[in-house]
Tab-separated table of N, CA and C in Angstrom:
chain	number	residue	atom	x	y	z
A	221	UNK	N	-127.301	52.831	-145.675
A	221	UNK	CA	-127.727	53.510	-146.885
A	221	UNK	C	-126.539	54.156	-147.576
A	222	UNK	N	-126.871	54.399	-148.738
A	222	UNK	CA	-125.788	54.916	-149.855
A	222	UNK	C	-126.095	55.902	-150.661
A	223	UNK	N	-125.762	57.014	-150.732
A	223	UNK	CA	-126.319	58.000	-151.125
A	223	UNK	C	-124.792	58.581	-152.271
A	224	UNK	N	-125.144	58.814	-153.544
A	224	UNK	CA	-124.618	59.248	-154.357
A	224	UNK	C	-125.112	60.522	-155.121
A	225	UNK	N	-124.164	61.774	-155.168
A	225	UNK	CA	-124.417	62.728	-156.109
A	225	UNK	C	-123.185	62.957	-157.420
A	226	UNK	N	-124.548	63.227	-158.361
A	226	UNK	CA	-123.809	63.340	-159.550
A	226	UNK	C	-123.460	64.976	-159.642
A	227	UNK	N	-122.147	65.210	-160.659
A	227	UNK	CA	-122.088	66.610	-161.210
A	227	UNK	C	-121.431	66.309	-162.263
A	228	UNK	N	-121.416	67.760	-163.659
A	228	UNK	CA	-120.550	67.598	-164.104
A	228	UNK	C	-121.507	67.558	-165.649
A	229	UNK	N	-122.468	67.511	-165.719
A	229	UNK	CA	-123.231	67.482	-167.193
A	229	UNK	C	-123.337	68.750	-167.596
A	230	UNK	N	-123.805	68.181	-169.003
A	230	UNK	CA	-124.661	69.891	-169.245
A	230	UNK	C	-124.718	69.777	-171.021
A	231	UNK	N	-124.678	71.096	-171.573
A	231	UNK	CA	-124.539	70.562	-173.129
A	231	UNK	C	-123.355	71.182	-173.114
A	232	UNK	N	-123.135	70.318	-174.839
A	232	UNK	CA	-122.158	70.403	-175.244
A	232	UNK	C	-121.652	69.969	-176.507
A	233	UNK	N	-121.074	70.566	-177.884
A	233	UNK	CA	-120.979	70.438	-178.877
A	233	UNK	C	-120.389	68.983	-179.631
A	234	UNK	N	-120.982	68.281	-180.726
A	234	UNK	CA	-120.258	67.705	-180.857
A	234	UNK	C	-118.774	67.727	-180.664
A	235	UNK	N	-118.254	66.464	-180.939
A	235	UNK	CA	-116.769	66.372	-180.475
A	235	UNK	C	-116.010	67.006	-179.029
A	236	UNK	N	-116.558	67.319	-178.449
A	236	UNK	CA	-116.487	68.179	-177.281
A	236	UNK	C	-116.323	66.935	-176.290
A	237	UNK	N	-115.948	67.342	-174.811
A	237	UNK	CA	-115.293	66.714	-173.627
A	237	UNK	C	-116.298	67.442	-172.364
A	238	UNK	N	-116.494	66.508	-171.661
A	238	UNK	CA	-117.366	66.523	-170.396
A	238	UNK	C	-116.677	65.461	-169.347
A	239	UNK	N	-116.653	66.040	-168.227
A	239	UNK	CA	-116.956	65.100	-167.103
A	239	UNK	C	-117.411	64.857	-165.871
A	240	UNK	N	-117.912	63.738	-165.916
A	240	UNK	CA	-118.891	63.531	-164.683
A	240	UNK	C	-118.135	62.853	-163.749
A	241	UNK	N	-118.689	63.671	-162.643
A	241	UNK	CA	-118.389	63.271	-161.082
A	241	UNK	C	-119.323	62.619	-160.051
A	242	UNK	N	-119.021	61.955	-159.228
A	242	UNK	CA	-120.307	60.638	-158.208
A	242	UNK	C	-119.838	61.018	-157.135
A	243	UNK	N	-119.849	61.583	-156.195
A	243	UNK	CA	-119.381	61.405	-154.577
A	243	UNK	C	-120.337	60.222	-153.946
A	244	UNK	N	-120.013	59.665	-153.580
A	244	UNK	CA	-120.491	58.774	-152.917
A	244	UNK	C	-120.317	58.902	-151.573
A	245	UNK	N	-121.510	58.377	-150.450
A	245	UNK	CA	-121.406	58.866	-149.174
A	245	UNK	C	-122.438	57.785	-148.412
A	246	UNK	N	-122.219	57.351	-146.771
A	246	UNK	CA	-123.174	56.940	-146.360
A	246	UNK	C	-122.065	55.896	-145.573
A	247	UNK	N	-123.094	53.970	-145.820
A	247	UNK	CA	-122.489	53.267	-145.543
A	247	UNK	C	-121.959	52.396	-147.016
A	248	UNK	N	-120.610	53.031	-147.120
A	248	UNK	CA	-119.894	52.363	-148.150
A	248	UNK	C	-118.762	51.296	-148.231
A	249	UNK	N	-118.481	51.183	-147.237
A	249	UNK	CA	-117.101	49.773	-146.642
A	249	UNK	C	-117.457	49.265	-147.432
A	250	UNK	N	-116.569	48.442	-148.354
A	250	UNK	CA	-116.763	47.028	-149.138
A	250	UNK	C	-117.598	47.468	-150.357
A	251	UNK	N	-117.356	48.327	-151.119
A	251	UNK	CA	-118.225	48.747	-152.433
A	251	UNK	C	-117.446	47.756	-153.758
A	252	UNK	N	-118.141	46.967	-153.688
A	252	UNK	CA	-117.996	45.806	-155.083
A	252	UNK	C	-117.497	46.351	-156.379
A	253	UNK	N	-118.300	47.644	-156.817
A	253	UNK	CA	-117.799	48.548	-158.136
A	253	UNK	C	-118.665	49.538	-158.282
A	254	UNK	N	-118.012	50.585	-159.289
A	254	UNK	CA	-118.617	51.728	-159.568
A	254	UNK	C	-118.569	51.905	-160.640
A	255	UNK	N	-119.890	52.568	-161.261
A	255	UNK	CA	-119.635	52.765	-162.753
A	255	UNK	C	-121.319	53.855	-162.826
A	256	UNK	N	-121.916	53.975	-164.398
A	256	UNK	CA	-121.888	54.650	-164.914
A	256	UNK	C	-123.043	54.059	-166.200
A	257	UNK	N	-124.087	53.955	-166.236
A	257	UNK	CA	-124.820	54.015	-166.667
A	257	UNK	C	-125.820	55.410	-167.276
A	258	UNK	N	-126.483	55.358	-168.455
A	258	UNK	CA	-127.266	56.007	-169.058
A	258	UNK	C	-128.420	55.174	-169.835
A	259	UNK	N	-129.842	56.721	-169.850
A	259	UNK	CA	-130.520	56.063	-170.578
A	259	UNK	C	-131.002	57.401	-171.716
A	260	UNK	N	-130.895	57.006	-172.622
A	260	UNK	CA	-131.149	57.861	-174.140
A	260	UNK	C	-132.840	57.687	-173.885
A	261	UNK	N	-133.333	59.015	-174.052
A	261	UNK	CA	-134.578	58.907	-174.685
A	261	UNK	C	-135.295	57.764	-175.873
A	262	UNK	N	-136.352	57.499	-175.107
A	262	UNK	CA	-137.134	56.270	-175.895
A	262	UNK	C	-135.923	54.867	-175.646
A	263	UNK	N	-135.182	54.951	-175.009
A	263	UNK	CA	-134.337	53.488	-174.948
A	263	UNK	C	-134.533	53.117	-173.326
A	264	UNK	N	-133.598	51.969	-173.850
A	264	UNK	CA	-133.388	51.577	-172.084
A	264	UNK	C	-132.484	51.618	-171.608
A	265	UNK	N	-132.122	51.989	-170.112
A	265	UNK	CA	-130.817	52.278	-169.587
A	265	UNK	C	-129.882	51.211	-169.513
A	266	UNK	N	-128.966	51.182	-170.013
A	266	UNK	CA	-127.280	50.616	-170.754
A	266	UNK	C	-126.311	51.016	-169.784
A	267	UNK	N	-125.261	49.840	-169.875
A	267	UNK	CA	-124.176	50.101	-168.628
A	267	UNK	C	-123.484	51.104	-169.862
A	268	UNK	N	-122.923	51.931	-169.253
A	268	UNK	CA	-121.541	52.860	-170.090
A	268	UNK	C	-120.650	52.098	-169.289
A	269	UNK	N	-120.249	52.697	-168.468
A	269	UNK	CA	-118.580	51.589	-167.652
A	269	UNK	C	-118.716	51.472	-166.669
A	270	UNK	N	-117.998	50.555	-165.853
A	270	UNK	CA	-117.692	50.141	-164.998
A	270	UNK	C	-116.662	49.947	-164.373
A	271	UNK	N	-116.351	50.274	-163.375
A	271	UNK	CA	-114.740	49.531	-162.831
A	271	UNK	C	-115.011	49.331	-161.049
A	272	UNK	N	-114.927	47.334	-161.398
A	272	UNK	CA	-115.060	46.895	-160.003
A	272	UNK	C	-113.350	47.046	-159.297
A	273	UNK	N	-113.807	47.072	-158.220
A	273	UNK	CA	-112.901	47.307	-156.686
A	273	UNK	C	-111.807	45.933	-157.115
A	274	UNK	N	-110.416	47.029	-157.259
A	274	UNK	CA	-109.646	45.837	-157.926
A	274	UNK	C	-109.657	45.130	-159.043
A	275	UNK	N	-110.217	45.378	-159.718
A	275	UNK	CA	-110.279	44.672	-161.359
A	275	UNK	C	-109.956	45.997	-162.569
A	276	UNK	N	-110.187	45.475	-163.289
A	276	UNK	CA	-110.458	46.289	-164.762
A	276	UNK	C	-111.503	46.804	-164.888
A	277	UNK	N	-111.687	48.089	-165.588
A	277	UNK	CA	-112.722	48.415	-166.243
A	277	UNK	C	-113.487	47.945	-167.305
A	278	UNK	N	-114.651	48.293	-167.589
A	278	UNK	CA	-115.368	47.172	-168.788
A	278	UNK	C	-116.163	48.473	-169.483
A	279	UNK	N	-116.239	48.628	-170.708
A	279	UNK	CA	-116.647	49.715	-171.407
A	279	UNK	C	-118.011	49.383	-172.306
A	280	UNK	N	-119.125	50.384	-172.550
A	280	UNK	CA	-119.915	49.685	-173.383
A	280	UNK	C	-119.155	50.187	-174.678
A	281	UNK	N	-118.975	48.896	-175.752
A	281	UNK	CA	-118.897	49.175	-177.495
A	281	UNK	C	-118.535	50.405	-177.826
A	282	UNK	N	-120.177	50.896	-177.582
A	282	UNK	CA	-119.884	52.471	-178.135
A	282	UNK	C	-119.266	53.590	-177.681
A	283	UNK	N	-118.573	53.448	-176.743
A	283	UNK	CA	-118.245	54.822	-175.862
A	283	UNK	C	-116.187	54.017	-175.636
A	284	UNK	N	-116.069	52.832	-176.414
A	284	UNK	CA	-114.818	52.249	-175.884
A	284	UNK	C	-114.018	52.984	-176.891
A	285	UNK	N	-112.616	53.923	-176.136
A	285	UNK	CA	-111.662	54.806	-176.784
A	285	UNK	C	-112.245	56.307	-176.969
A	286	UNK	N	-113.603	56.423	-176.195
A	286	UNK	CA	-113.565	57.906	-176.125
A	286	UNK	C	-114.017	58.321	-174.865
A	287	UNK	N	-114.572	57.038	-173.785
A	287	UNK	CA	-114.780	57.516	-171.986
A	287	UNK	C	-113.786	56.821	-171.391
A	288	UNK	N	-113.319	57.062	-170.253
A	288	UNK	CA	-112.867	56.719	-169.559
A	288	UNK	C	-113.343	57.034	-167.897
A	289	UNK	N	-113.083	55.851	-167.771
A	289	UNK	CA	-113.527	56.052	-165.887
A	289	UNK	C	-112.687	55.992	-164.989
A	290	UNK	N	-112.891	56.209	-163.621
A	290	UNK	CA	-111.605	56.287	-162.825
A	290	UNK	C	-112.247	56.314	-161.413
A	291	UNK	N	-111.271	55.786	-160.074
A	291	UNK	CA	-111.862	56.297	-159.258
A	291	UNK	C	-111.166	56.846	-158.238
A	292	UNK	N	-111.486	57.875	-157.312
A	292	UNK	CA	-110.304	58.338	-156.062
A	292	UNK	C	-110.942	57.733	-154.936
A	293	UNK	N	-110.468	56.712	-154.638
A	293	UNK	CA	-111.297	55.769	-153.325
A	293	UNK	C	-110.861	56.636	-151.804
A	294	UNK	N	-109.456	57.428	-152.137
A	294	UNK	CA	-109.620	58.488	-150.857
A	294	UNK	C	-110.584	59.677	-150.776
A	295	UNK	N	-111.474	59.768	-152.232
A	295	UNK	CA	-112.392	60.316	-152.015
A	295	UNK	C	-113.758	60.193	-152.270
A	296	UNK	N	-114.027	58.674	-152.533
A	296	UNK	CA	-114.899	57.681	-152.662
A	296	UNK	C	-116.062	58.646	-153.814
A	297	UNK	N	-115.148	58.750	-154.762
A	297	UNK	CA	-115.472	59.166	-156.332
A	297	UNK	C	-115.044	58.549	-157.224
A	298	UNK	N	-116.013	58.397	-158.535
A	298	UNK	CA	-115.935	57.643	-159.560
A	298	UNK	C	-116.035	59.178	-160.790
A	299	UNK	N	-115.341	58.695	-161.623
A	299	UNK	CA	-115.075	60.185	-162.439
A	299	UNK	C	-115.692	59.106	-164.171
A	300	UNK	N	-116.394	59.812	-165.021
A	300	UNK	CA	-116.341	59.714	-166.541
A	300	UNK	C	-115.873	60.412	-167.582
A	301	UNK	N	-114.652	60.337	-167.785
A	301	UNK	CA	-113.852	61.382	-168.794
A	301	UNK	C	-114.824	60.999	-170.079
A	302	UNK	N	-115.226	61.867	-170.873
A	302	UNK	CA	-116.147	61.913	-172.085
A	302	UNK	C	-115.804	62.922	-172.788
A	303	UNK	N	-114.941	61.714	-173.944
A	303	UNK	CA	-114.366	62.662	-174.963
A	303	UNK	C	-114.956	62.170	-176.720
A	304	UNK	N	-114.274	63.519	-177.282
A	304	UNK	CA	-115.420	62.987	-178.725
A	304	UNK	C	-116.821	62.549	-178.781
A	305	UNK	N	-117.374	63.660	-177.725
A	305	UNK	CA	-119.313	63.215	-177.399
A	305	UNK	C	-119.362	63.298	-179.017
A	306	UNK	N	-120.889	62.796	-179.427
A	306	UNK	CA	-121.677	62.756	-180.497
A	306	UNK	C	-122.862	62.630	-179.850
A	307	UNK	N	-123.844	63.122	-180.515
A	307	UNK	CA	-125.295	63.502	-180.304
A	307	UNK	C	-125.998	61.954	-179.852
A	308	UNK	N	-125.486	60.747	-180.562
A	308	UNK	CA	-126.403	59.679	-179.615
A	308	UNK	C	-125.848	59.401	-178.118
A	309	UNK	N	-124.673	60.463	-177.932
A	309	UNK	CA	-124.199	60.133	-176.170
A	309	UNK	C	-125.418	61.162	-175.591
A	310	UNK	N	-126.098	61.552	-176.282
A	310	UNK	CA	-126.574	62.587	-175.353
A	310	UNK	C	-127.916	61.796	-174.523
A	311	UNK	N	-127.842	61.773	-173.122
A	311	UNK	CA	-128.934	60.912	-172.179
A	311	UNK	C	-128.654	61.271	-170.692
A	312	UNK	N	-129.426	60.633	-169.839
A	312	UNK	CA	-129.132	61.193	-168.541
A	312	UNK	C	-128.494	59.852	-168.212
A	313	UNK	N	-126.639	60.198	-167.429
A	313	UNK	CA	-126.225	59.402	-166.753
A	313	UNK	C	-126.461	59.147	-165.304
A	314	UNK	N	-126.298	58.096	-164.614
A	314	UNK	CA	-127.097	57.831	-163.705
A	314	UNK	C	-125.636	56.837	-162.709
A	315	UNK	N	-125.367	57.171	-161.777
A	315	UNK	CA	-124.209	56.670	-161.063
A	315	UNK	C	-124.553	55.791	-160.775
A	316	UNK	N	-124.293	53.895	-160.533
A	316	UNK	CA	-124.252	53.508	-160.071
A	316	UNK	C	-123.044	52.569	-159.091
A	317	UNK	N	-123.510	52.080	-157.821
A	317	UNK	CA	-122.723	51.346	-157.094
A	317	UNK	C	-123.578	50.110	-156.668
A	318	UNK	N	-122.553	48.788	-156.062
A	318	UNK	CA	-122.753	47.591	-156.296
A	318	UNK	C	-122.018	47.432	-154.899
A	319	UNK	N	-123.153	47.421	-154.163
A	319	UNK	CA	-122.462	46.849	-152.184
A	319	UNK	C	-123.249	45.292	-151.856
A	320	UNK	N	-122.390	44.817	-151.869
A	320	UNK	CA	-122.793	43.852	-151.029
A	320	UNK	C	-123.910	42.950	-151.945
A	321	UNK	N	-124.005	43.294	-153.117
A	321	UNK	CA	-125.142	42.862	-153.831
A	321	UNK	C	-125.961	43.499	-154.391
A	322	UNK	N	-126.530	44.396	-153.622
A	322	UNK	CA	-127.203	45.704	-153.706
A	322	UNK	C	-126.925	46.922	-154.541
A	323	UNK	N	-127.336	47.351	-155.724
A	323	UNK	CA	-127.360	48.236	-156.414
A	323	UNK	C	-127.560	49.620	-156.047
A	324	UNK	N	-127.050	50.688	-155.939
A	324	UNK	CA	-127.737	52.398	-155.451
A	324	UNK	C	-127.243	52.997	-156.595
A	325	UNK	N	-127.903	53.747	-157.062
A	325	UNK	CA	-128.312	54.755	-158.257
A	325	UNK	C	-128.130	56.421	-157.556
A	326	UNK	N	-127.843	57.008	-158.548
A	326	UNK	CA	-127.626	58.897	-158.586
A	326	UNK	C	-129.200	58.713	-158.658
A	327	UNK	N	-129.200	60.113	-158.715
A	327	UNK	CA	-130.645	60.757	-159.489
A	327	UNK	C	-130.928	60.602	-160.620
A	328	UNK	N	-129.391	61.020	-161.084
A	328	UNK	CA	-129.078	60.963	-162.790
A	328	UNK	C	-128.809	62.622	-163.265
A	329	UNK	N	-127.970	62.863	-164.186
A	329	UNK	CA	-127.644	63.798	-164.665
A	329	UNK	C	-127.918	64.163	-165.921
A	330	UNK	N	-127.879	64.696	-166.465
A	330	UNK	CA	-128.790	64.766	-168.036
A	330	UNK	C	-127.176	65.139	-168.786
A	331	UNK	N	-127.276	64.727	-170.007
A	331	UNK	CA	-125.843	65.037	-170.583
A	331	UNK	C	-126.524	65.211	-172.456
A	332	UNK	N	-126.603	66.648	-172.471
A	332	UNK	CA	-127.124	67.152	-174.261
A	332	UNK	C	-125.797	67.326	-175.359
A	333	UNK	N	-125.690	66.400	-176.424
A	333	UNK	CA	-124.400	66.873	-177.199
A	333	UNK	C	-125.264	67.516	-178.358
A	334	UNK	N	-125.037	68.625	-178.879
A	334	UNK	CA	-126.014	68.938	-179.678
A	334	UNK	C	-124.699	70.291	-179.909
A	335	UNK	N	-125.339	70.520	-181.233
A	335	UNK	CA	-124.778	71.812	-181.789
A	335	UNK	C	-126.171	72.943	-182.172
């Protein structure tokens, strides 16, 4: 099992900077990628980024040149730098990881850009 916690939301003004943190914990050897999904009210949940084990990162459209992701694999964390929020970033992000095939999800974190 794979157990991930999120931190790191909250509100926050337009143009403003947030970031979210994933610890990841359990049985994780061999984690395929980590990234970073959200879902906006009334929508459906959308990859934000990704970055598989050894590759590049992959960004959604809207968030490319103002998130950035990262990860400290000595501390088997995935980070979302979120800069220049605007009010349609505002949704609950939701950690995910990719083992073996297998998908595991956060709880999800709620993230409000609002003035």
């Amino acid at each position: 099992q794979v157990q991930l916690v999120e931190s790191g939301g909250g509100l926050v003004q337009p143009g403003g900077s947030l970031r979210l943190s994933c610890v990841a914990s359990g049985s994780i050897f061999g984690i395929n990628s980590m990234g970073w999904y959200r879902r906006a009210p009334g929508k459906e949940r959308e990859l934000v980024a990704a970055l598989p084990s050894g590759g590049s990162a992959n960004y959604a459209d809207s968030v490319k040149g103002r998130f950035t992701i990262s990860r400290d694999n000595a501390k088997n964390t995935v980070y979302l730098q979120m800069n220049s929020l605007r009010p349609e970033d505002t949704a609950v992000y939701y950690c995910n990881v990719l083992l073996y095939g297998w998908n595991y999800w956060g709880e999800g974190i709620l993230v409000t850009v609002s003035s």
